[in-house]
PDB file of C-alpha atoms in Angstrom:
ATOM      1  CA  UNK F   1     -11.009 -11.227  15.706  1.00  0.00           C
ATOM      2  CA  UNK F   2     -10.945 -12.434  11.742  1.00  0.00           C
ATOM      3  CA  UNK F   3      -9.899 -15.773  10.595  1.00  0.00           C
ATOM      4  CA  UNK F   4      -6.329 -14.759   9.106  1.00  0.00           C
ATOM      5  CA  UNK F   5      -5.428 -12.693  12.392  1.00  0.00           C
ATOM      6  CA  UNK F   6      -6.272 -15.932  14.388  1.00  0.00           C
ATOM      7  CA  UNK F   7      -4.203 -17.862  12.321  1.00  0.00           C
ATOM      8  CA  UNK F   8      -1.371 -15.397  12.484  1.00  0.00           C
ATOM      9  CA  UNK F   9      -1.661 -15.250  16.126  1.00  0.00           C
ATOM     10  CA  UNK F  10      -1.680 -19.003  16.954  1.00  0.00           C
ATOM     11  CA  UNK F  11       0.756 -19.798  14.305  1.00  0.00           C
ATOM     12  CA  UNK F  12       3.405 -16.750  14.477  1.00  0.00           C
ATOM     13  CA  UNK F  13       2.988 -15.473  18.098  1.00  0.00           C
ATOM     14  CA  UNK F  14       6.868 -16.035  18.686  1.00  0.00           C
ATOM     15  CA  UNK F  15       8.011 -14.678  15.483  1.00  0.00           C
ATOM     16  CA  UNK F  16       5.684 -11.639  15.795  1.00  0.00           C
ATOM     17  CA  UNK F  17       7.042 -10.777  19.236  1.00  0.00           C
ATOM     18  CA  UNK F  18      10.651 -10.943  18.014  1.00  0.00           C
ATOM     19  CA  UNK F  19       9.864  -8.829  14.924  1.00  0.00           C
ATOM     20  CA  UNK F  20       8.009  -6.272  17.079  1.00  0.00           C
ATOM     21  CA  UNK F  21      10.607  -5.952  19.394  1.00  0.00           C
ATOM     22  CA  UNK F  22      13.822  -6.425  17.642  1.00  0.00           C
ATOM     23  CA  UNK F  23      13.451  -2.840  16.098  1.00  0.00           C
ATOM     24  CA  UNK F  24      11.395  -1.294  18.909  1.00  0.00           C
ATOM     25  CA  UNK F  25      11.457   2.567  19.097  1.00  0.00           C
ATOM     26  CA  UNK F  26      12.897   2.895  15.465  1.00  0.00           C
ATOM     27  CA  UNK F  27       9.315   3.933  14.573  1.00  0.00           C
ATOM     28  CA  UNK F  28       7.602   7.312  15.554  1.00  0.00           C
ATOM     29  CA  UNK F  29       3.944   7.210  16.096  1.00  0.00           C
ATOM     30  CA  UNK F  30       2.160  10.272  14.389  1.00  0.00           C
ATOM     31  CA  UNK F  31      -1.532  11.335  13.713  1.00  0.00           C
ATOM     32  CA  UNK F  32      -2.857  12.622  10.891  1.00  0.00           C
ATOM     33  CA  UNK F  33      -6.097  13.053   9.060  1.00  0.00           C
ATOM     34  CA  UNK F  34      -7.606  11.386   5.785  1.00  0.00           C
ATOM     35  CA  UNK F  35      -7.859  13.126   2.738  1.00  0.00           C
ATOM     36  CA  UNK F  36     -11.596  14.946   2.667  1.00  0.00           C
ATOM     37  CA  UNK F  37     -13.832  13.026   0.332  1.00  0.00           C
ATOM     38  CA  UNK F  38     -14.263  15.518  -2.551  1.00  0.00           C
ATOM     39  CA  UNK F  39     -17.115  15.038  -4.628  1.00  0.00           C
ATOM     40  CA  UNK F  40     -16.111  14.354  -8.499  1.00  0.00           C
ATOM     41  CA  UNK F  41     -16.823  17.183 -11.323  1.00  0.00           C
ATOM     42  CA  UNK F  42     -19.565  14.996 -12.583  1.00  0.00           C
ATOM     43  CA  UNK F  43     -21.159  14.870  -9.180  1.00  0.00           C
ATOM     44  CA  UNK F  44     -20.777  18.756  -8.930  1.00  0.00           C
ATOM     45  CA  UNK F  45     -22.380  19.181 -12.402  1.00  0.00           C
ATOM     46  CA  UNK F  46     -25.381  17.242 -11.336  1.00  0.00           C
ATOM     47  CA  UNK F  47     -25.711  19.187  -7.926  1.00  0.00           C
ATOM     48  CA  UNK F  48     -25.661  22.261  -9.740  1.00  0.00           C
ATOM     49  CA  UNK F  49     -28.230  21.630 -12.163  1.00  0.00           C
ATOM     50  CA  UNK F  50     -30.674  20.601  -9.016  1.00  0.00           C
ATOM     51  CA  UNK F  51     -29.374  23.849  -7.371  1.00  0.00           C
ATOM     52  CA  UNK F  52     -27.611  21.821  -4.921  1.00  0.00           C
ATOM     53  CA  UNK F  53     -24.001  22.718  -3.554  1.00  0.00           C
ATOM     54  CA  UNK F  54     -21.855  19.426  -2.527  1.00  0.00           C
ATOM     55  CA  UNK F  55     -19.034  19.768   0.361  1.00  0.00           C
ATOM     56  CA  UNK F  56     -16.171  17.579   0.811  1.00  0.00           C
ATOM     57  CA  UNK F  57     -16.647  15.231   3.721  1.00  0.00           C
ATOM     58  CA  UNK F  58     -14.160  15.670   6.215  1.00  0.00           C
ATOM     59  CA  UNK F  59     -11.251  13.197   6.799  1.00  0.00           C
ATOM     60  CA  UNK F  60     -10.788  10.667   9.781  1.00  0.00           C
ATOM     61  CA  UNK F  61      -8.025  10.865  12.154  1.00  0.00           C
ATOM     62  CA  UNK F  62      -5.690   7.972  11.886  1.00  0.00           C
ATOM     63  CA  UNK F  63      -2.247   6.572  13.185  1.00  0.00           C
ATOM     64  CA  UNK F  64       0.826   5.567  11.627  1.00  0.00           C
ATOM     65  CA  UNK F  65       4.346   4.976  12.104  1.00  0.00           C
ATOM     66  CA  UNK F  66       7.099   7.166  10.583  1.00  0.00           C
ATOM     67  CA  UNK F  67      10.661   5.746  10.122  1.00  0.00           C
ATOM     68  CA  UNK F  68      13.616   8.067   8.721  1.00  0.00           C
ATOM     69  CA  UNK F  69      17.145   7.227   7.697  1.00  0.00           C
ATOM     70  CA  UNK F  70      20.246   8.524   9.246  1.00  0.00           C
ATOM     71  CA  UNK F  71      20.995  12.075   8.115  1.00  0.00           C
ATOM     72  CA  UNK F  72      19.310  15.305   7.687  1.00  0.00           C
ATOM     73  CA  UNK F  73      17.748  14.586   4.056  1.00  0.00           C
ATOM     74  CA  UNK F  74      15.915  15.740   2.405  1.00  0.00           C
ATOM     75  CA  UNK F  75      15.210  11.881   1.714  1.00  0.00           C
ATOM     76  CA  UNK F  76      12.269  10.456  -1.203  1.00  0.00           C
ATOM     77  CA  UNK F  77       9.904   8.772   1.017  1.00  0.00           C
ATOM     78  CA  UNK F  78       7.192   5.971   0.638  1.00  0.00           C
ATOM     79  CA  UNK F  79       3.491   5.679   1.998  1.00  0.00           C
ATOM     80  CA  UNK F  80       2.599   2.130   3.014  1.00  0.00           C
ATOM     81  CA  UNK F  81      -0.763   0.546   3.310  1.00  0.00           C
ATOM     82  CA  UNK F  82      -1.235  -2.604   4.906  1.00  0.00           C
ATOM     83  CA  UNK F  83      -3.650  -5.569   3.819  1.00  0.00           C
ATOM     84  CA  UNK F  84      -6.698  -6.740   4.998  1.00  0.00           C
ATOM     85  CA  UNK F  85      -5.574  -8.263   8.298  1.00  0.00           C
ATOM     86  CA  UNK F  86      -3.828  -5.219   9.690  1.00  0.00           C
ATOM     87  CA  UNK F  87      -0.573  -4.197  10.141  1.00  0.00           C
ATOM     88  CA  UNK F  88       1.519  -7.355  10.284  1.00  0.00           C
ATOM     89  CA  UNK F  89       5.158  -7.506  11.657  1.00  0.00           C
ATOM     90  CA  UNK F  90       6.563  -7.765   8.385  1.00  0.00           C
ATOM     91  CA  UNK F  91       4.944  -4.031   7.059  1.00  0.00           C
ATOM     92  CA  UNK F  92       5.385  -2.396  10.520  1.00  0.00           C
ATOM     93  CA  UNK F  93       8.863  -3.674  11.051  1.00  0.00           C
ATOM     94  CA  UNK F  94      10.623  -5.325   8.201  1.00  0.00           C
ATOM     95  CA  UNK F  95       9.944  -3.168   5.067  1.00  0.00           C
ATOM     96  CA  UNK F  96      10.160   0.102   7.041  1.00  0.00           C
ATOM     97  CA  UNK F  97      13.682  -0.998   8.207  1.00  0.00           C
ATOM     98  CA  UNK F  98      14.432  -2.228   4.562  1.00  0.00           C
ATOM     99  CA  UNK F  99      13.470   0.712   3.017  1.00  0.00           C
ATOM    100  CA  UNK F 100      15.061   3.311   5.386  1.00  0.00           C
ATOM    101  CA  UNK F 101      18.445   1.533   4.779  1.00  0.00           C
ATOM    102  CA  UNK F 102      18.038   2.210   1.235  1.00  0.00           C
ATOM    103  CA  UNK F 103      17.502   5.944   1.941  1.00  0.00           C
ATOM    104  CA  UNK F 104      13.988   6.377   2.093  1.00  0.00           C
ATOM    105  CA  UNK F 105      11.430   7.825   4.917  1.00  0.00           C
ATOM    106  CA  UNK F 106       8.511   5.429   5.816  1.00  0.00           C
ATOM    107  CA  UNK F 107       5.061   5.900   6.665  1.00  0.00           C
ATOM    108  CA  UNK F 108       3.145   3.061   7.342  1.00  0.00           C
ATOM    109  CA  UNK F 109      -0.751   3.759   7.520  1.00  0.00           C
ATOM    110  CA  UNK F 110      -2.896   2.152  10.090  1.00  0.00           C
ATOM    111  CA  UNK F 111      -6.185   2.505   8.757  1.00  0.00           C
ATOM    112  CA  UNK F 112      -7.899   0.354  11.145  1.00  0.00           C
ATOM    113  CA  UNK F 113      -7.482   1.360  14.889  1.00  0.00           C
ATOM    114  CA  UNK F 114      -8.971   4.809  15.207  1.00  0.00           C
ATOM    115  CA  UNK F 115     -12.026   3.304  13.226  1.00  0.00           C
ATOM    116  CA  UNK F 116     -12.217   0.464  15.270  1.00  0.00           C
ATOM    117  CA  UNK F 117     -12.012  -2.159  12.186  1.00  0.00           C
ATOM    118  CA  UNK F 118     -10.483  -5.523  12.932  1.00  0.00           C
ATOM    119  CA  UNK F 119     -10.163  -6.593   9.238  1.00  0.00           C
ATOM    120  CA  UNK F 120     -11.503  -5.970   5.830  1.00  0.00           C
ATOM    121  CA  UNK F 121     -10.827  -9.315   4.105  1.00  0.00           C
ATOM    122  CA  UNK F 122     -14.471 -10.069   3.672  1.00  0.00           C
ATOM    123  CA  UNK F 123     -14.711  -7.167   0.879  1.00  0.00           C
ATOM    124  CA  UNK F 124     -13.110  -3.770  -0.032  1.00  0.00           C
ATOM    125  CA  UNK F 125     -12.737  -0.718   2.055  1.00  0.00           C
ATOM    126  CA  UNK F 126     -12.737   2.521  -0.340  1.00  0.00           C
ATOM    127  CA  UNK F 127     -11.772   5.019   2.357  1.00  0.00           C
ATOM    128  CA  UNK F 128      -8.178   3.694   2.135  1.00  0.00           C
ATOM    129  CA  UNK F 129      -7.613   5.649  -0.911  1.00  0.00           C
ATOM    130  CA  UNK F 130      -8.409   8.701   0.838  1.00  0.00           C
ATOM    131  CA  UNK F 131      -6.165   7.672   3.669  1.00  0.00           C
ATOM    132  CA  UNK F 132      -3.257   7.269   1.409  1.00  0.00           C
ATOM    133  CA  UNK F 133      -3.390  11.158   0.278  1.00  0.00           C
ATOM    134  CA  UNK F 134      -3.866  12.178   3.907  1.00  0.00           C
ATOM    135  CA  UNK F 135      -0.357  10.472   4.706  1.00  0.00           C
ATOM    136  CA  UNK F 136       1.159  12.042   1.270  1.00  0.00           C
ATOM    137  CA  UNK F 137       0.047  15.682   2.506  1.00  0.00           C
ATOM    138  CA  UNK F 138       1.201  14.874   6.347  1.00  0.00           C
ATOM    139  CA  UNK F 139       4.680  13.331   4.929  1.00  0.00           C
ATOM    140  CA  UNK F 140       4.960  15.973   2.482  1.00  0.00           C
ATOM    141  CA  UNK F 141       5.271  18.919   5.160  1.00  0.00           C
ATOM    142  CA  UNK F 142       8.294  17.041   7.119  1.00  0.00           C
ATOM    143  CA  UNK F 143      11.633  19.247   6.064  1.00  0.00           C
ATOM    144  CA  UNK F 144      13.600  15.942   5.718  1.00  0.00           C
ATOM    145  CA  UNK F 145      11.047  14.694   2.996  1.00  0.00           C
ATOM    146  CA  UNK F 146      11.345  15.541  -0.373  1.00  0.00           C
ATOM    147  CA  UNK F 147       7.832  16.326  -1.655  1.00  0.00           C
ATOM    148  CA  UNK F 148       8.592  15.869  -5.281  1.00  0.00           C
ATOM    149  CA  UNK F 149       9.644  12.145  -4.867  1.00  0.00           C
ATOM    150  CA  UNK F 150       7.083  10.043  -2.444  1.00  0.00           C
ATOM    151  CA  UNK F 151       5.574   6.815  -3.595  1.00  0.00           C
ATOM    152  CA  UNK F 152       2.454   4.833  -2.444  1.00  0.00           C
ATOM    153  CA  UNK F 153       3.252   1.305  -1.792  1.00  0.00           C
ATOM    154  CA  UNK F 154       0.531  -1.459  -0.939  1.00  0.00           C
ATOM    155  CA  UNK F 155       0.073  -4.992   0.220  1.00  0.00           C
ATOM    156  CA  UNK F 156      -2.952  -7.226  -0.768  1.00  0.00           C
ATOM    157  CA  UNK F 157      -6.025  -5.281   0.058  1.00  0.00           C
ATOM    158  CA  UNK F 158      -3.436  -2.152   0.268  1.00  0.00           C
ATOM    159  CA  UNK F 159      -2.228  -2.933  -3.169  1.00  0.00           C
ATOM    160  CA  UNK F 160      -5.720  -2.782  -4.582  1.00  0.00           C
ATOM    161  CA  UNK F 161      -6.000   0.442  -2.583  1.00  0.00           C
ATOM    162  CA  UNK F 162      -2.380   1.918  -4.498  1.00  0.00           C
ATOM    163  CA  UNK F 163      -3.731   1.050  -7.905  1.00  0.00           C
ATOM    164  CA  UNK F 164      -6.732   2.711  -7.159  1.00  0.00           C
ATOM    165  CA  UNK F 165      -5.261   5.576  -6.013  1.00  0.00           C
ATOM    166  CA  UNK F 166      -2.997   6.197  -8.718  1.00  0.00           C
ATOM    167  CA  UNK F 167      -5.364   5.525 -11.528  1.00  0.00           C
ATOM    168  CA  UNK F 168      -5.749   7.798 -14.480  1.00  0.00           C
ATOM    169  CA  UNK F 169      -8.611  10.008 -13.727  1.00  0.00           C
ATOM    170  CA  UNK F 170      -9.745   8.805 -10.518  1.00  0.00           C
ATOM    171  CA  UNK F 171      -9.181  10.082  -6.927  1.00  0.00           C
ATOM    172  CA  UNK F 172      -5.807  11.447  -8.228  1.00  0.00           C
ATOM    173  CA  UNK F 173      -7.041  14.302 -10.178  1.00  0.00           C
ATOM    174  CA  UNK F 174      -9.078  15.557  -7.155  1.00  0.00           C
ATOM    175  CA  UNK F 175      -5.805  15.857  -4.855  1.00  0.00           C
ATOM    176  CA  UNK F 176      -3.560  18.695  -4.511  1.00  0.00           C
ATOM    177  CA  UNK F 177      -0.501  16.436  -3.977  1.00  0.00           C
ATOM    178  CA  UNK F 178      -0.214  13.126  -6.156  1.00  0.00           C
ATOM    179  CA  UNK F 179       2.353  10.259  -5.408  1.00  0.00           C
ATOM    180  CA  UNK F 180       5.278   9.919  -8.118  1.00  0.00           C
ATOM    181  CA  UNK F 181       5.094   6.109  -8.124  1.00  0.00           C
ATOM    182  CA  UNK F 182       3.268   3.157  -7.095  1.00  0.00           C
ATOM    183  CA  UNK F 183       4.094  -0.413  -6.076  1.00  0.00           C
ATOM    184  CA  UNK F 184       1.270  -2.940  -5.630  1.00  0.00           C
ATOM    185  CA  UNK F 185       2.096  -6.380  -4.080  1.00  0.00           C
ATOM    186  CA  UNK F 186      -0.191  -8.964  -4.763  1.00  0.00           C
ATOM    187  CA  UNK F 187      -3.231  -7.052  -5.527  1.00  0.00           C
ATOM    188  CA  UNK F 188      -6.600  -7.945  -7.425  1.00  0.00           C
ATOM    189  CA  UNK F 189      -5.992  -6.143 -10.349  1.00  0.00           C
ATOM    190  CA  UNK F 190      -9.566  -6.540 -11.542  1.00  0.00           C
ATOM    191  CA  UNK F 191     -10.415  -3.426  -9.552  1.00  0.00           C
ATOM    192  CA  UNK F 192      -8.231  -1.421 -11.923  1.00  0.00           C
ATOM    193  CA  UNK F 193      -8.601  -0.585 -15.886  1.00  0.00           C
ATOM    194  CA  UNK F 194      -4.358  -0.750 -15.818  1.00  0.00           C
ATOM    195  CA  UNK F 195      -4.021   2.794 -16.882  1.00  0.00           C
ATOM    196  CA  UNK F 196      -2.002   4.594 -14.036  1.00  0.00           C
ATOM    197  CA  UNK F 197      -1.309   8.412 -13.512  1.00  0.00           C
ATOM    198  CA  UNK F 198       2.238   7.421 -12.286  1.00  0.00           C
ATOM    199  CA  UNK F 199       4.893   4.816 -13.096  1.00  0.00           C
ATOM    200  CA  UNK F 200       3.519   1.545 -11.296  1.00  0.00           C
ATOM    201  CA  UNK F 201       4.929  -1.943 -10.187  1.00  0.00           C
ATOM    202  CA  UNK F 202       2.837  -4.672  -9.561  1.00  0.00           C
ATOM    203  CA  UNK F 203       4.125  -7.768  -7.887  1.00  0.00           C
ATOM    204  CA  UNK F 204       1.977 -11.087  -8.298  1.00  0.00           C
ATOM    205  CA  UNK F 205       2.644 -14.653  -7.406  1.00  0.00           C
ATOM    206  CA  UNK F 206       1.962 -17.419 -10.071  1.00  0.00           C
ATOM    207  CA  UNK F 207       0.062 -19.653  -7.805  1.00  0.00           C
ATOM    208  CA  UNK F 208      -1.747 -17.170  -5.865  1.00  0.00           C
ATOM    209  CA  UNK F 209      -5.287 -18.263  -5.591  1.00  0.00           C
ATOM    210  CA  UNK F 210      -6.618 -14.667  -3.859  1.00  0.00           C
ATOM    211  CA  UNK F 211      -5.181 -12.600  -6.212  1.00  0.00           C
ATOM    212  CA  UNK F 212      -4.907 -14.154  -9.181  1.00  0.00           C
ATOM    213  CA  UNK F 213      -1.825 -13.402 -11.751  1.00  0.00           C
ATOM    214  CA  UNK F 214      -3.750 -13.870 -14.517  1.00  0.00           C
ATOM    215  CA  UNK F 215      -6.316 -11.263 -14.149  1.00  0.00           C
ATOM    216  CA  UNK F 216      -3.036  -8.713 -13.858  1.00  0.00           C
ATOM    217  CA  UNK F 217      -1.914 -10.283 -16.914  1.00  0.00           C
ATOM    218  CA  UNK F 218      -5.468  -9.678 -18.674  1.00  0.00           C
ATOM    219  CA  UNK F 219      -5.556  -5.996 -16.978  1.00  0.00           C
ATOM    220  CA  UNK F 220      -2.282  -5.270 -18.809  1.00  0.00           C
ATOM    221  CA  UNK F 221      -3.665  -6.436 -21.998  1.00  0.00           C
ATOM    222  CA  UNK F 222      -6.555  -4.400 -21.834  1.00  0.00           C
ATOM    223  CA  UNK F 223      -4.736  -0.933 -20.992  1.00  0.00           C
ATOM    224  CA  UNK F 224      -5.188   2.009 -23.306  1.00  0.00           C
ATOM    225  CA  UNK F 225      -1.979   2.596 -23.686  1.00  0.00           C
ATOM    226  CA  UNK F 226      -2.607   6.235 -21.845  1.00  0.00           C
ATOM    227  CA  UNK F 227      -0.999   7.284 -18.759  1.00  0.00           C
ATOM    228  CA  UNK F 228       2.495   6.362 -17.378  1.00  0.00           C
ATOM    229  CA  UNK F 229       4.313   2.855 -17.611  1.00  0.00           C
ATOM    230  CA  UNK F 230       3.053  -0.130 -15.649  1.00  0.00           C
ATOM    231  CA  UNK F 231       5.714  -3.019 -15.184  1.00  0.00           C
ATOM    232  CA  UNK F 232       4.141  -6.243 -13.858  1.00  0.00           C
ATOM    233  CA  UNK F 233       6.283  -9.039 -12.492  1.00  0.00           C
ATOM    234  CA  UNK F 234       4.981 -12.481 -11.812  1.00  0.00           C
ATOM    235  CA  UNK F 235       6.880 -14.623  -9.780  1.00  0.00           C
ATOM    236  CA  UNK F 236       7.041 -18.616 -10.443  1.00  0.00           C
ATOM    237  CA  UNK F 237       5.813 -20.785  -8.185  1.00  0.00           C
ATOM    238  CA  UNK F 238       4.765 -17.980  -5.391  1.00  0.00           C
ATOM    239  CA  UNK F 239       1.256 -17.635  -3.699  1.00  0.00           C
ATOM    240  CA  UNK F 240      -0.254 -14.959  -1.751  1.00  0.00           C
ATOM    241  CA  UNK F 241       1.840 -12.988   0.938  1.00  0.00           C
ATOM    242  CA  UNK F 242       4.946 -14.853  -0.773  1.00  0.00           C
ATOM    243  CA  UNK F 243       7.151 -12.104   0.952  1.00  0.00           C
ATOM    244  CA  UNK F 244       5.891 -12.385   4.524  1.00  0.00           C
ATOM    245  CA  UNK F 245       8.158 -13.995   6.441  1.00  0.00           C
ATOM    246  CA  UNK F 246       5.441 -14.693   9.247  1.00  0.00           C
ATOM    247  CA  UNK F 247       3.953 -17.466   6.752  1.00  0.00           C
ATOM    248  CA  UNK F 248       6.929 -19.501   6.425  1.00  0.00           C
ATOM    249  CA  UNK F 249       4.740 -22.460   7.448  1.00  0.00           C
ATOM    250  CA  UNK F 250       1.688 -21.844   4.929  1.00  0.00           C
ATOM    251  CA  UNK F 251      -1.524 -21.295   6.222  1.00  0.00           C
ATOM    252  CA  UNK F 252      -5.117 -21.507   4.749  1.00  0.00           C
ATOM    253  CA  UNK F 253      -7.368 -18.256   5.509  1.00  0.00           C
ATOM    254  CA  UNK F 254     -10.515 -17.436   4.025  1.00  0.00           C
ATOM    255  CA  UNK F 255     -10.238 -20.289   1.794  1.00  0.00           C
ATOM    256  CA  UNK F 256      -6.825 -19.424   0.196  1.00  0.00           C
ATOM    257  CA  UNK F 257      -3.091 -20.174   0.525  1.00  0.00           C
ATOM    258  CA  UNK F 258      -1.052 -17.738   2.390  1.00  0.00           C
ATOM    259  CA  UNK F 259       2.815 -18.941   1.947  1.00  0.00           C
ATOM    260  CA  UNK F 260       6.384 -17.376   2.014  1.00  0.00           C
ATOM    261  CA  UNK F 261       8.480 -17.882  -0.592  1.00  0.00           C
ATOM    262  CA  UNK F 262      12.055 -16.987   0.135  1.00  0.00           C
ATOM    263  CA  UNK F 263      13.068 -16.700  -3.914  1.00  0.00           C
ATOM    264  CA  UNK F 264      10.179 -14.594  -5.005  1.00  0.00           C
ATOM    265  CA  UNK F 265      10.668 -12.740  -1.948  1.00  0.00           C
ATOM    266  CA  UNK F 266      14.402 -11.774  -2.575  1.00  0.00           C
ATOM    267  CA  UNK F 267      13.926 -11.069  -6.484  1.00  0.00           C
ATOM    268  CA  UNK F 268      10.685  -9.049  -5.526  1.00  0.00           C
ATOM    269  CA  UNK F 269      12.828  -7.024  -3.039  1.00  0.00           C
ATOM    270  CA  UNK F 270      15.365  -6.759  -5.682  1.00  0.00           C
ATOM    271  CA  UNK F 271      12.773  -5.446  -8.169  1.00  0.00           C
ATOM    272  CA  UNK F 272      11.232  -2.926  -6.008  1.00  0.00           C
ATOM    273  CA  UNK F 273      14.696  -1.684  -5.444  1.00  0.00           C
ATOM    274  CA  UNK F 274      15.548  -1.150  -8.948  1.00  0.00           C
ATOM    275  CA  UNK F 275      12.232   0.412  -9.867  1.00  0.00           C
ATOM    276  CA  UNK F 276      12.676   3.044  -7.274  1.00  0.00           C
ATOM    277  CA  UNK F 277      15.783   3.839  -8.455  1.00  0.00           C
ATOM    278  CA  UNK F 278      14.824   4.362 -11.771  1.00  0.00           C
ATOM    279  CA  UNK F 279      12.124   6.176 -11.059  1.00  0.00           C
ATOM    280  CA  UNK F 280      13.507   8.848  -8.396  1.00  0.00           C
ATOM    281  CA  UNK F 281      17.114   8.906 -10.201  1.00  0.00           C
ATOM    282  CA  UNK F 282      19.001   7.641  -7.014  1.00  0.00           C
TER     283      UNK F 282
END
């Protein structure tokens, strides 16, 4: 068990238990495959020059948690990617309940359990981009989902994967379906160049020492201007995981401070709702 998970377990066992059981039965456990990893056009050209044929690597079977609003739809939908420590109660319960109350179907992707991974807080895990697109393909087939209105939303490491997934000219160009919007909570913005294929909202804490807001500001100044609009919201006094109620009492993990900030959380939730309404026209 990683350091962050241990901190959550010992400090927030009671809170997590309450959050997991309060909404019990509302989520449907589903299974689907991550998207196949396809060779890029550059890789294919190199292979052809050498007389080789590259094939896509098959996807990995994943688990997820599906929540839908009341009614028949079709509803806009959100694919959610968790952070480096796995699925926290706020990601599995609080956000899906909130988003479904706004009229969105929600699929929370579990990138770890079927792979036997406990955490990836020591580094990046690039396969999660393909997890996102596998979830998109899976979610698009439900009759109660509007396949033309699906956004991607990620937290921390999931936020990094979100930016990578919608970066202009990246994995998105290899996929049959594309997301229509993206929301990244406290990602490390240096992993992206800032040119996005879809409207993107980035939410960062001013005092975040794990995913510094300054890197996001720098990314914004270096954007080429190509692609879709990108909005960066930086919240005063907020640290990493500022929207996460599990961290009402701040903790140190991997040398970084994680702490809930009610004012920043509330404002970010409002900003997310406004952004989704603007993008989807609700």
